[in-house]
PDB file of C-alpha atoms and ligand atoms in Angstrom:
ATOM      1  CA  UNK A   1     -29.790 -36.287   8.626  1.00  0.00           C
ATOM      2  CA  UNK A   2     -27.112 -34.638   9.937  1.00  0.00           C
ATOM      3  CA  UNK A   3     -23.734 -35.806   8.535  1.00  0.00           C
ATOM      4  CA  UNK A   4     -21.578 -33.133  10.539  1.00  0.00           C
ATOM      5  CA  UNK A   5     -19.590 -35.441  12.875  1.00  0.00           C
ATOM      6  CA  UNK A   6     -20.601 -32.523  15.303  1.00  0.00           C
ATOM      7  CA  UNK A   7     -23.526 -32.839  18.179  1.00  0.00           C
ATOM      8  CA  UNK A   8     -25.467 -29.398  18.093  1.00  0.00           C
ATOM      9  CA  UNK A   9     -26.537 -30.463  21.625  1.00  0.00           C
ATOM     10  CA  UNK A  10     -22.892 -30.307  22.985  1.00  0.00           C
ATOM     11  CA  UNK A  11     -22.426 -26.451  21.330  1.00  0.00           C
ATOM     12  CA  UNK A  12     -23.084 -23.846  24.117  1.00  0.00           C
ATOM     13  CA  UNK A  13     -26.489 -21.666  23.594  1.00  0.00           C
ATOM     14  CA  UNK A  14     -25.107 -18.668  22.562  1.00  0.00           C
ATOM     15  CA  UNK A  15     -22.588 -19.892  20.275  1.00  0.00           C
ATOM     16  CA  UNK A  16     -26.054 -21.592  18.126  1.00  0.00           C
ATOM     17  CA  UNK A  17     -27.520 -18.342  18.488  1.00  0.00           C
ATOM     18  CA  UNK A  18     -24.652 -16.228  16.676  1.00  0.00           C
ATOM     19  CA  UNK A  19     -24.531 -18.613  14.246  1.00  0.00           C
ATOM     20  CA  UNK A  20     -28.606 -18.644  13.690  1.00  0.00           C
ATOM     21  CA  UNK A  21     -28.393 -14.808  13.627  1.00  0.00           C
ATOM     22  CA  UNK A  22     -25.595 -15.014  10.934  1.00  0.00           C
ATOM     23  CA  UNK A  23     -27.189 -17.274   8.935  1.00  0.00           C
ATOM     24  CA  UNK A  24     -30.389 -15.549   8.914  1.00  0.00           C
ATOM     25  CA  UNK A  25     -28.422 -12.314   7.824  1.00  0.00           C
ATOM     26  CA  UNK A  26     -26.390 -13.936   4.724  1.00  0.00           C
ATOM     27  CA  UNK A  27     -29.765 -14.959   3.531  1.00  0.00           C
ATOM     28  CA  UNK A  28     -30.424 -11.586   2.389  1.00  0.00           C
ATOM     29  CA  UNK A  29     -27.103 -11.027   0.524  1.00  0.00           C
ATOM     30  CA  UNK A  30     -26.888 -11.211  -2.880  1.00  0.00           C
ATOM     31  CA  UNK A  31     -24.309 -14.269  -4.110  1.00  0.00           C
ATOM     32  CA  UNK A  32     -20.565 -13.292  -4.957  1.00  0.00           C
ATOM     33  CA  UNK A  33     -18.178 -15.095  -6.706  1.00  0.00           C
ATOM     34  CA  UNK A  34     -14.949 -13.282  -6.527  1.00  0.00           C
ATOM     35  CA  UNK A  35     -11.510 -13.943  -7.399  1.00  0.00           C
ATOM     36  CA  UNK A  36      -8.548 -11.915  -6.211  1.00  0.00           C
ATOM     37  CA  UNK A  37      -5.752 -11.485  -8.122  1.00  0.00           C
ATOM     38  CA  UNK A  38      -2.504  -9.608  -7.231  1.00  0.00           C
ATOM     39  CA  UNK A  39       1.542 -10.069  -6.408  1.00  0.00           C
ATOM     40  CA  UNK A  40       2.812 -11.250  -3.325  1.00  0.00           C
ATOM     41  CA  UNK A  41       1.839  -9.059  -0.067  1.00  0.00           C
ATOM     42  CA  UNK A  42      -0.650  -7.111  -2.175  1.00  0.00           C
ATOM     43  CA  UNK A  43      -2.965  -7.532   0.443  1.00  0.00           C
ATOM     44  CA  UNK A  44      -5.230 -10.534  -0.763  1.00  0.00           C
ATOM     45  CA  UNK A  45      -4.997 -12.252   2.849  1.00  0.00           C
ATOM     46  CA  UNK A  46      -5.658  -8.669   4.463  1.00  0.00           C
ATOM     47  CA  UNK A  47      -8.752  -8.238   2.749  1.00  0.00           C
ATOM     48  CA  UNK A  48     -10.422 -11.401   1.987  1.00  0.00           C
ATOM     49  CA  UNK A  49     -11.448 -11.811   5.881  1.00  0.00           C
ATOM     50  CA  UNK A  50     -13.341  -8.375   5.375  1.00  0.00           C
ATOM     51  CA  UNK A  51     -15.032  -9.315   2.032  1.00  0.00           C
ATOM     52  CA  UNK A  52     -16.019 -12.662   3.530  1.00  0.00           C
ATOM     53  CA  UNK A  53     -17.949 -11.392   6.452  1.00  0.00           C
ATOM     54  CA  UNK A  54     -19.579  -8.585   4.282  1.00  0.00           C
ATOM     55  CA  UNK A  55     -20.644 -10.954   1.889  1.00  0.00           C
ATOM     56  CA  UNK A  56     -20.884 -14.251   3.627  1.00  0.00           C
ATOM     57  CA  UNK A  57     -18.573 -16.242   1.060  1.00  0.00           C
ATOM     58  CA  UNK A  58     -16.351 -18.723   1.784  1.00  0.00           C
ATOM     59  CA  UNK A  59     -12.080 -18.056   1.242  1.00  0.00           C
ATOM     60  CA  UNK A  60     -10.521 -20.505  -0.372  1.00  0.00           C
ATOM     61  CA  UNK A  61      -6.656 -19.217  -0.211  1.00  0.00           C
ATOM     62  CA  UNK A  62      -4.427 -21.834  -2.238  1.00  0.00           C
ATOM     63  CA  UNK A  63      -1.137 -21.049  -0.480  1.00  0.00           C
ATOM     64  CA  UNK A  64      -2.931 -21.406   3.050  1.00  0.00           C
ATOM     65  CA  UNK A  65      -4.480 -25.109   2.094  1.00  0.00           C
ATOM     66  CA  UNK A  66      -1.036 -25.946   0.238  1.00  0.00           C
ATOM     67  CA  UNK A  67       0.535 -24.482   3.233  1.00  0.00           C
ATOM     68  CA  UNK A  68      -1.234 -26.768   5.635  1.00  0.00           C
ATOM     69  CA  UNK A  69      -1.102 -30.073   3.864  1.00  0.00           C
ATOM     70  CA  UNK A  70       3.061 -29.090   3.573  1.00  0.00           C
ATOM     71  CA  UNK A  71       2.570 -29.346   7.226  1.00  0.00           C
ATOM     72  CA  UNK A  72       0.458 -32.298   7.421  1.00  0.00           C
ATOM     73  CA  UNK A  73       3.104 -33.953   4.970  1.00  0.00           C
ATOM     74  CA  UNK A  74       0.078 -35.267   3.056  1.00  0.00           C
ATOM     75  CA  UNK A  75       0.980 -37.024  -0.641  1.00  0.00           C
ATOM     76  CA  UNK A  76      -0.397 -33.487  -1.905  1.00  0.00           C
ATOM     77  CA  UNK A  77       1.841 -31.537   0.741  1.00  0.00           C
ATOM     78  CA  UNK A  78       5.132 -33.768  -0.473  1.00  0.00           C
ATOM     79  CA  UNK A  79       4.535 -32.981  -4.210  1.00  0.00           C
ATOM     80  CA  UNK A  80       4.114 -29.175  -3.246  1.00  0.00           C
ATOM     81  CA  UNK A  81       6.606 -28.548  -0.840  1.00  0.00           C
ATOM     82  CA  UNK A  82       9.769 -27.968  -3.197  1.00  0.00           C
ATOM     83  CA  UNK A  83       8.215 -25.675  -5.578  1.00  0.00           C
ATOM     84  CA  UNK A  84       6.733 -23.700  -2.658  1.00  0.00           C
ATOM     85  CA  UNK A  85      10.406 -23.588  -1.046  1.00  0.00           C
ATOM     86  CA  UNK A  86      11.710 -21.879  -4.017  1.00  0.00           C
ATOM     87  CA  UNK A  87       8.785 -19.502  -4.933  1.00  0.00           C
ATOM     88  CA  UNK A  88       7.594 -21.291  -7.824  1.00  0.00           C
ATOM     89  CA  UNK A  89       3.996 -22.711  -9.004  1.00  0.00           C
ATOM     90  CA  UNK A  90       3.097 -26.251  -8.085  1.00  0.00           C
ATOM     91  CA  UNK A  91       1.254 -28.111 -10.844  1.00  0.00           C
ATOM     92  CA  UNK A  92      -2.271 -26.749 -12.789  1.00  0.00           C
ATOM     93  CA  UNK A  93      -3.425 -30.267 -11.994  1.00  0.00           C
ATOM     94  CA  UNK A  94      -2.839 -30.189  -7.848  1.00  0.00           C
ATOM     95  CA  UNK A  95      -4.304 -26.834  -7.284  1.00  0.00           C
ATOM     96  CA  UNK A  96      -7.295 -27.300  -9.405  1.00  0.00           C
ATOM     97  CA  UNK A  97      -7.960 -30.692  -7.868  1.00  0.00           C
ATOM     98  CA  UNK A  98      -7.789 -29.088  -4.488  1.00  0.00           C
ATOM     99  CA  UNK A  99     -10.410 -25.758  -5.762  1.00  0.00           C
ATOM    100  CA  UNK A 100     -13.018 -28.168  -7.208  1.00  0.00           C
ATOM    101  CA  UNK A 101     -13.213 -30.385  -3.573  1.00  0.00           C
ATOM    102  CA  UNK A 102     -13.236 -27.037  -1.796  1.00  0.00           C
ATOM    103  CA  UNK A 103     -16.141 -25.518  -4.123  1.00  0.00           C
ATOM    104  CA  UNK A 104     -18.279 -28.298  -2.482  1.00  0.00           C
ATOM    105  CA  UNK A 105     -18.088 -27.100   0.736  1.00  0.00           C
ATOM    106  CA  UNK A 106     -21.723 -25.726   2.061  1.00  0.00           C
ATOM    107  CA  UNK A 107     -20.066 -22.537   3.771  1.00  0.00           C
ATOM    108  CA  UNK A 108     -19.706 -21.846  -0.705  1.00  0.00           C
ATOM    109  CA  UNK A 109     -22.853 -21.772  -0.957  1.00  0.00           C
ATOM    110  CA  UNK A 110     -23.661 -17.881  -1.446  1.00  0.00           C
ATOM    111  CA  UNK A 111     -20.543 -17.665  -3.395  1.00  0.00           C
ATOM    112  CA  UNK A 112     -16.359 -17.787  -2.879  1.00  0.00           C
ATOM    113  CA  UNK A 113     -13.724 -15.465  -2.601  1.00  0.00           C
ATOM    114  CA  UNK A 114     -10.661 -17.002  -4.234  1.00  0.00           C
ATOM    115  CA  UNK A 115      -7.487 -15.753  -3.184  1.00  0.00           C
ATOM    116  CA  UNK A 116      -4.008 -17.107  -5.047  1.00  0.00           C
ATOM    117  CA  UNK A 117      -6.545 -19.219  -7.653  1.00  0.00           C
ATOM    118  CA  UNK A 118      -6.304 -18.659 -11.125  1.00  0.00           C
ATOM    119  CA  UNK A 119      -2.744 -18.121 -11.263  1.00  0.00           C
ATOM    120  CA  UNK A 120      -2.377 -19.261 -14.774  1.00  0.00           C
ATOM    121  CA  UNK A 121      -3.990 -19.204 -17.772  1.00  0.00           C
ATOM    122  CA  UNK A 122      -4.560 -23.000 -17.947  1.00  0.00           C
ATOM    123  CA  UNK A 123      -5.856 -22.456 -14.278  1.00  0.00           C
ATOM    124  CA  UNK A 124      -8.752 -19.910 -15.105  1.00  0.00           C
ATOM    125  CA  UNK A 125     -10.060 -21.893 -18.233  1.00  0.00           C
ATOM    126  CA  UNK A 126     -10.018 -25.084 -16.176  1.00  0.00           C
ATOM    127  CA  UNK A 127     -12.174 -23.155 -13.147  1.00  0.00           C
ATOM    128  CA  UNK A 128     -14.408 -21.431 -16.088  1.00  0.00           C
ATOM    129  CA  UNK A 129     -15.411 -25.600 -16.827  1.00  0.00           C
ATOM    130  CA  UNK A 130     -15.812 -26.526 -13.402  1.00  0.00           C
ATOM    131  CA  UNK A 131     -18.361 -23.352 -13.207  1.00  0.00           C
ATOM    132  CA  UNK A 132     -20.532 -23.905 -15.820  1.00  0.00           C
ATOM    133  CA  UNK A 133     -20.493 -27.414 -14.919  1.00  0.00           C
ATOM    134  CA  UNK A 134     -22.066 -26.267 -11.908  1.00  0.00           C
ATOM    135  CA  UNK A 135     -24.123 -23.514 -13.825  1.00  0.00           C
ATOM    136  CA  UNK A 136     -22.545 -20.556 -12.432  1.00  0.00           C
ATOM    137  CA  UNK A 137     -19.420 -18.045 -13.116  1.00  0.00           C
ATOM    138  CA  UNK A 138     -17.007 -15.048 -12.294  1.00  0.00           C
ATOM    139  CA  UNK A 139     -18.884 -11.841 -10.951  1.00  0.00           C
ATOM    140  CA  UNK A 140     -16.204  -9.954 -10.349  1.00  0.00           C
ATOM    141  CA  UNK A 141     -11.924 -10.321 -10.473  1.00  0.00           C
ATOM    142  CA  UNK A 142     -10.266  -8.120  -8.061  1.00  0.00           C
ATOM    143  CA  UNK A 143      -6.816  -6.481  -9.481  1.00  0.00           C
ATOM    144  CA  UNK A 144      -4.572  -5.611  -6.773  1.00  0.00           C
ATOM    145  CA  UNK A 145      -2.121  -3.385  -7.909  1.00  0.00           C
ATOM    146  CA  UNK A 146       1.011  -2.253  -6.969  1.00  0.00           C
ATOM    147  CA  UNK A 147       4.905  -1.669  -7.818  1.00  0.00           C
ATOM    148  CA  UNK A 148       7.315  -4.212  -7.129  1.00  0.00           C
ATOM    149  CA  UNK A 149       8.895  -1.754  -5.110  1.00  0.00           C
ATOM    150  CA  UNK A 150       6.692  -2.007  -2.007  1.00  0.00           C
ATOM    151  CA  UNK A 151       6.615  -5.398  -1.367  1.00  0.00           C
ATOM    152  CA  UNK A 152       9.754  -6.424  -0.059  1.00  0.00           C
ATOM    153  CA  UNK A 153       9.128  -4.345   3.504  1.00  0.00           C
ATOM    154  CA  UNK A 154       5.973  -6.111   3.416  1.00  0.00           C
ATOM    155  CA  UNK A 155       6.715  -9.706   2.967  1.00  0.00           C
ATOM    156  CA  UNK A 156       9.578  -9.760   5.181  1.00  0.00           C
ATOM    157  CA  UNK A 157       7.735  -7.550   7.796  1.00  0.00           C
ATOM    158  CA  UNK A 158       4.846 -10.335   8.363  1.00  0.00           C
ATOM    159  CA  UNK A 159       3.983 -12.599  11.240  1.00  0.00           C
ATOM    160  CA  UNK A 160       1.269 -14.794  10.914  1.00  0.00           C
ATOM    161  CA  UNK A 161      -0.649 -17.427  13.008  1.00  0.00           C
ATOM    162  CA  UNK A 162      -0.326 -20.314  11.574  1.00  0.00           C
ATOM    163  CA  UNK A 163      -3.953 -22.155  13.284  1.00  0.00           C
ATOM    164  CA  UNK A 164      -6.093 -19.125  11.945  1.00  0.00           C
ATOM    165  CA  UNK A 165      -4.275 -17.571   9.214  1.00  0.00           C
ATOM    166  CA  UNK A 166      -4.280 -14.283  10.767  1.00  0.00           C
ATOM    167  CA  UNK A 167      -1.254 -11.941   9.557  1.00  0.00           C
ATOM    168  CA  UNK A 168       0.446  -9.362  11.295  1.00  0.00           C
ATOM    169  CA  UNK A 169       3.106  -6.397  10.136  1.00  0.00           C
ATOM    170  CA  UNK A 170       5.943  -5.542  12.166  1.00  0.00           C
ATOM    171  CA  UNK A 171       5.173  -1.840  10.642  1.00  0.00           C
ATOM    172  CA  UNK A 172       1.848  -1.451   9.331  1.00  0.00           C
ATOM    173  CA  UNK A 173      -0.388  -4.106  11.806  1.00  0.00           C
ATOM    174  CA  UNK A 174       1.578  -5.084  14.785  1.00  0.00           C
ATOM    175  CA  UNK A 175       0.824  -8.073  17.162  1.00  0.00           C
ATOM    176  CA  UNK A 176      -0.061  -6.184  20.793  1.00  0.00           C
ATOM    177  CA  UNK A 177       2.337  -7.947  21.912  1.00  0.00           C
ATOM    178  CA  UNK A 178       5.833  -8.503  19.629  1.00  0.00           C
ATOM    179  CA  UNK A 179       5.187 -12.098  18.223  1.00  0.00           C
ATOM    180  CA  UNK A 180       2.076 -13.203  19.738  1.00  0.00           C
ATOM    181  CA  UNK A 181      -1.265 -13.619  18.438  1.00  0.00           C
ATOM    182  CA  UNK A 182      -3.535 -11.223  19.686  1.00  0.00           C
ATOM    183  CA  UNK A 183      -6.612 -13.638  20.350  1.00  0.00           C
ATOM    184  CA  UNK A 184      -5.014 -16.488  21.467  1.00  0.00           C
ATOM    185  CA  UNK A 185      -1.785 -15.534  22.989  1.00  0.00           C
ATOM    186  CA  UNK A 186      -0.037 -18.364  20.648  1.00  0.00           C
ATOM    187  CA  UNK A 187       3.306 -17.784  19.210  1.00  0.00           C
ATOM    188  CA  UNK A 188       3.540 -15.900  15.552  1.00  0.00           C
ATOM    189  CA  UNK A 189       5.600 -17.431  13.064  1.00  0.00           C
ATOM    190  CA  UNK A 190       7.438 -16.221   9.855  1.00  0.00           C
ATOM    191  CA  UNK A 191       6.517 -18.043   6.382  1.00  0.00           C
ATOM    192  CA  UNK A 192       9.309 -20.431   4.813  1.00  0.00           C
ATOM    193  CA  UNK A 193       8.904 -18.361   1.394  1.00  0.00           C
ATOM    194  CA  UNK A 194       8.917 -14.858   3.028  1.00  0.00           C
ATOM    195  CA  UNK A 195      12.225 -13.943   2.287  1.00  0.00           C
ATOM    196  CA  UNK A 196      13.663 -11.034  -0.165  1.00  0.00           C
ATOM    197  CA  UNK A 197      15.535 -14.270  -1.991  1.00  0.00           C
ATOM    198  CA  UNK A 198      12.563 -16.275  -2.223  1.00  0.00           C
ATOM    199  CA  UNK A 199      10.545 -12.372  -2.855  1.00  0.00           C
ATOM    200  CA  UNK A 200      12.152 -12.583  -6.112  1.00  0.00           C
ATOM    201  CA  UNK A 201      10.921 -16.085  -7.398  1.00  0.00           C
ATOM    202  CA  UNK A 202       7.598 -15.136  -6.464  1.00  0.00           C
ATOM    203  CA  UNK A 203       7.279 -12.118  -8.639  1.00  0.00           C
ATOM    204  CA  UNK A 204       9.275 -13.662 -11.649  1.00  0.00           C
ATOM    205  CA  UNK A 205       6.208 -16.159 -11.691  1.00  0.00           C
ATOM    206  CA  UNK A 206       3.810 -13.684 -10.910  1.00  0.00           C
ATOM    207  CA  UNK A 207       4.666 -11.108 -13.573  1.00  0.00           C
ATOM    208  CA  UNK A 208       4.833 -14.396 -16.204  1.00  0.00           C
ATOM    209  CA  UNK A 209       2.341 -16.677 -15.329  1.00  0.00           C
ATOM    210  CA  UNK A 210      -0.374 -14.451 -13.585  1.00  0.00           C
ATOM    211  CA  UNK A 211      -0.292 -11.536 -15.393  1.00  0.00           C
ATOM    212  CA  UNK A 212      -1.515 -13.311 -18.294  1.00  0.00           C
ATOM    213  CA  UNK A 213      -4.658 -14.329 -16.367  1.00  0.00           C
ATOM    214  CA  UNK A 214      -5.661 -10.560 -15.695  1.00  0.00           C
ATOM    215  CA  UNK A 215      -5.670 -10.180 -19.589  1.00  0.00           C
ATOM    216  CA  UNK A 216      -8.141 -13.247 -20.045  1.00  0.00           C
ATOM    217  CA  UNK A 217     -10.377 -11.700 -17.260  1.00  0.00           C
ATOM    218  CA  UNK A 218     -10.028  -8.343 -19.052  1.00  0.00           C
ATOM    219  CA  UNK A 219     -11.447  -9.662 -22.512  1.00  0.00           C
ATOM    220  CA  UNK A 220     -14.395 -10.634 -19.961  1.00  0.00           C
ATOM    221  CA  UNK A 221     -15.022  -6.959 -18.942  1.00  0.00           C
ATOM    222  CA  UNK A 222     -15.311  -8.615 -15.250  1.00  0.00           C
ATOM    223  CA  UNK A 223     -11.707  -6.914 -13.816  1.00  0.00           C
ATOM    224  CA  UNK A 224     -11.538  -4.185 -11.032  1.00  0.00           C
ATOM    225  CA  UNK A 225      -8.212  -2.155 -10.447  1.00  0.00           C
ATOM    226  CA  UNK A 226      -7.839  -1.304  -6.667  1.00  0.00           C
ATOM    227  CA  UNK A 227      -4.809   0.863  -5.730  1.00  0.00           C
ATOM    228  CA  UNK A 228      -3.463  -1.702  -3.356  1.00  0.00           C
ATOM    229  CA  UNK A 229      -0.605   0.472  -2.589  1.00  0.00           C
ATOM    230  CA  UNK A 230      -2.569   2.667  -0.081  1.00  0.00           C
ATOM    231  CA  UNK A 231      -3.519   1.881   3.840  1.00  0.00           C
ATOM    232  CA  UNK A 232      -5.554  -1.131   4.424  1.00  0.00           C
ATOM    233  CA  UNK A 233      -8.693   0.880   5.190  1.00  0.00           C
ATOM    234  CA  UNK A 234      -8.370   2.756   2.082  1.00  0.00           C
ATOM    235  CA  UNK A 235      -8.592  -0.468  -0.233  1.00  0.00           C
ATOM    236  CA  UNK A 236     -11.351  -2.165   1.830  1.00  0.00           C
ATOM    237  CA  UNK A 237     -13.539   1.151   0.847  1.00  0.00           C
ATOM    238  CA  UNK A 238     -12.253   1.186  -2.889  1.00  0.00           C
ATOM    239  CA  UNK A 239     -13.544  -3.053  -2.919  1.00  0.00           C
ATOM    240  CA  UNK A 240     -16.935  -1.902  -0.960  1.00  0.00           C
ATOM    241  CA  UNK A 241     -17.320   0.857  -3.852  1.00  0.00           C
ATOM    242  CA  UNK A 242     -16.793  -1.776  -6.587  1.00  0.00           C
ATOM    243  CA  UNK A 243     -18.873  -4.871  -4.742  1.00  0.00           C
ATOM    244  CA  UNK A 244     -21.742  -2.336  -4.246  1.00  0.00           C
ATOM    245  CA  UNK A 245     -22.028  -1.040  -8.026  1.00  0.00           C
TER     246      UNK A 245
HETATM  247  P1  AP5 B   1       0.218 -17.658  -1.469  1.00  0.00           P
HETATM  248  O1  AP5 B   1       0.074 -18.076  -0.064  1.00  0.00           O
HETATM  249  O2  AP5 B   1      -1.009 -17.463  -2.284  1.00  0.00           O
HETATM  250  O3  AP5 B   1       1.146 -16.375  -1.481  1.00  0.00           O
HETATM  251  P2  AP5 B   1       1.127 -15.054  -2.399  1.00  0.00           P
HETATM  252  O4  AP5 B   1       0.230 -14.986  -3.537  1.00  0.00           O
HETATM  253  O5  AP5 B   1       2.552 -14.894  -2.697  1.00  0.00           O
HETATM  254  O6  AP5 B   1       0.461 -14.029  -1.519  1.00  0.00           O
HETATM  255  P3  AP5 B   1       0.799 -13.638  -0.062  1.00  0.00           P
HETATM  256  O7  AP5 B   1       0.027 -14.481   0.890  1.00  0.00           O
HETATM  257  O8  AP5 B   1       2.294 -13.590   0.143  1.00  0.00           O
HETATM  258  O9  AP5 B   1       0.342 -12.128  -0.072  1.00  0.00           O
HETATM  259  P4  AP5 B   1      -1.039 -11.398   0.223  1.00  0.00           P
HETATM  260  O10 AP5 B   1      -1.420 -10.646  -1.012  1.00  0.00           O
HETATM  261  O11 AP5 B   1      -2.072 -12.326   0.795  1.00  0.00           O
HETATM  262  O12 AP5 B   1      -0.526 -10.361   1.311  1.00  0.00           O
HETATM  263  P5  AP5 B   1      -1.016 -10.072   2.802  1.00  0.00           P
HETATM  264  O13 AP5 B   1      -2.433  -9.621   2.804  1.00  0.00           O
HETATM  265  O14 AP5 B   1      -0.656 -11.189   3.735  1.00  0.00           O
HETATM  266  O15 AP5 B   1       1.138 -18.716  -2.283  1.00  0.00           O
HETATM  267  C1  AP5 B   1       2.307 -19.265  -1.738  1.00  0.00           C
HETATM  268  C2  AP5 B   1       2.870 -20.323  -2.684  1.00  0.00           C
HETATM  269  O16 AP5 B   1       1.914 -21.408  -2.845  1.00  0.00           O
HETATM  270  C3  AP5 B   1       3.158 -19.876  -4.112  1.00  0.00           C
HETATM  271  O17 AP5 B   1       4.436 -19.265  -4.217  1.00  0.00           O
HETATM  272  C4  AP5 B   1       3.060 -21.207  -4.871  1.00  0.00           C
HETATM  273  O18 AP5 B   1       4.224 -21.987  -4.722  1.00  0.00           O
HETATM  274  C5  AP5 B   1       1.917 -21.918  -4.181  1.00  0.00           C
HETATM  275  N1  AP5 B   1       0.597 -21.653  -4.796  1.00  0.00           N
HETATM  276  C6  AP5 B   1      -0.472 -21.031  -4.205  1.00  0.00           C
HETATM  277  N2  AP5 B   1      -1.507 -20.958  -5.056  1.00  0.00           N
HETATM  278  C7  AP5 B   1      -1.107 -21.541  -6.202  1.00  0.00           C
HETATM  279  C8  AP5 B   1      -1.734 -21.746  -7.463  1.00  0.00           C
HETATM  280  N3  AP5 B   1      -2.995 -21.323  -7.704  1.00  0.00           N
HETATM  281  N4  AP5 B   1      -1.016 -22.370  -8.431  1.00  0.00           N
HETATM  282  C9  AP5 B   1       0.230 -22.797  -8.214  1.00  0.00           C
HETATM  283  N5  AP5 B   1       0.893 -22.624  -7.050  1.00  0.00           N
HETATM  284  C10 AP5 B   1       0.230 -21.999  -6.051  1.00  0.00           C
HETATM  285  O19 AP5 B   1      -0.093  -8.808   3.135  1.00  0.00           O
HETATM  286  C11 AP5 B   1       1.313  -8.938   3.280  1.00  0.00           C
HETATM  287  C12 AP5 B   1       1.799  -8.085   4.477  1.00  0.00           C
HETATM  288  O20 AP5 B   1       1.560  -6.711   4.188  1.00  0.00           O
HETATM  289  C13 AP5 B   1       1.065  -8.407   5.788  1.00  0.00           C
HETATM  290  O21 AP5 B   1       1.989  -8.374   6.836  1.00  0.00           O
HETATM  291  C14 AP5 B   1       0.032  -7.282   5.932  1.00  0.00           C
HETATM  292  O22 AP5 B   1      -0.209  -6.963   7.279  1.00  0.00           O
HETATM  293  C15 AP5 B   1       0.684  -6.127   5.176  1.00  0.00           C
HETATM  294  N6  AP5 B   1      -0.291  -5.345   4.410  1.00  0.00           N
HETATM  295  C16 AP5 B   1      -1.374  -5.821   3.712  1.00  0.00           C
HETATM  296  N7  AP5 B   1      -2.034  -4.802   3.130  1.00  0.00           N
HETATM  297  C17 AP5 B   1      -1.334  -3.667   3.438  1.00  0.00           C
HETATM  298  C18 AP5 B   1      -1.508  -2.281   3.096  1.00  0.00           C
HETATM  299  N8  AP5 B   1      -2.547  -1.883   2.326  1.00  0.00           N
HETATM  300  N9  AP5 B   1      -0.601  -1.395   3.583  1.00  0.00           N
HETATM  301  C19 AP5 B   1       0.456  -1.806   4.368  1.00  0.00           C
HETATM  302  N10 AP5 B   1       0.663  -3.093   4.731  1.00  0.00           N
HETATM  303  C20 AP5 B   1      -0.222  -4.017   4.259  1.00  0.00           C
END
């Protein structure tokens, strides 16, 4: 029955038994299907790890799977890799190809958090078909916002590991040790696009082609504003308040 290419009887005893207990917890929570919305080094990638474990939802971070079939050179990695370079949008068509295999995943089952996804309008009204094909929609869009301003020291202040996705901040989250992820001891690495050049791109498309997509979730009454400018902690109680209500 199984079509997992793994053999439950090689995973240790304890590792099955977290993985029971979390399952049996999730059951109770009630599904989430979340979309997170905000300018480069808002803090989508700091707080969607959070969210997810609250809520057991999957993340489904376009820039990380773009990111990693760049690496892979895949065909879908080739066709992305120049755009991402400069800080522009790859194609409606690649990115919603890549959202509607993900949404099939069973770890989606009690609902997604997606992080980088609508980023246009043409974006959201494709994902609003490939919902109700599936009978379901939007609960909730998370605004993160902030000033232009802040971002630079951000962006150009992170590390991240590349294997897990994890993200560090020279300033505001350092490594324990300077360039090395804390759980594994690997190397940290800085992003291609995380420069204040590149910064620039990034926000051009965001304040033309995203913006836009928090006014078609508006008209759907479905939008939270978190102050995104204050310390991590601070935002992952203002997105507990508004998950919770
Ligand atoms: P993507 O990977 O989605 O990048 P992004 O949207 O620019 O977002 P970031 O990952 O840079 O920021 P974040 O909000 O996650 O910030 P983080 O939490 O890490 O996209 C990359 C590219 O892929 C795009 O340019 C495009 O080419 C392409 N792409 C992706 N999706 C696409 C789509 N749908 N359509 C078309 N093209 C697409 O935080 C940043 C730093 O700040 C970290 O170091 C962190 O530690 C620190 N930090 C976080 N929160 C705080 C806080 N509250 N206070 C202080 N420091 C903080």
């Amino acid at each position: 029955m199984a079509s997992s290419s793994v053999n439950l009887e090689d995973v240790p005893l304890m590792d099955l038994m977290m993985e029971l207990l979390r399952r049996m917890k999730c059951s109770t929570k009630p599904d989430k299907r979340l979309i997170l919305i905000g300018p480069p080094g808002s803090g989508k990638g700091t707080q969607s790890p959070v969210i997810k474990d609250e809520y057991c939802l999957c993340h489904l971070a376009t820039g990380d799977m773009l990111r990693a079939a760049v690496a892979a050179k895949t065909p879908l990695g080739i066709k992305a890799k120049q755009a991402m370079d400069k800080g522009e949008l790859v194609s409606d068509d690649l990115v919603v190809g890549i959202i509607d295999e993900a949404l099939k995943k069973p770890s989606c089952q009690k609902g997604f958090i997606l992080d980088g996804f609508p980023r246009t309008v043409v974006q959201a009204e494709k994902l609003d078909e490939l919902l109700k094909s599936r009978g379901v929609k939007v609960d909730k869009v998370l605004n993160f916002a902030i000033d232009d301003s802040i971002l630079e020291e951000r962006i150009t202040g992170r590390w991240m590991h590349p294997a897990s996705g994890r993200t560090y901040h020279t300033k505001y989250a350092p490594p324990k040790v300077p360039g090395v992820d804390d759980v594994t001891g690997e190397p940290l690495i800085q992003r291609k696009d995380d420069t204040a050049a590149v910064l620039k791109s990034r926000l051009e498309a965001f304040h033309k082609q995203t913006e836009p997509v928090i006014d078609y979730y508006s008209k759907k009454s479905i939008v939270a504003n978190l102050p995104a400018d204050k310390p991590p902690k601070e935002v992952t109680a203002e997105i507990q308040k508004v998950l919770s209500s």
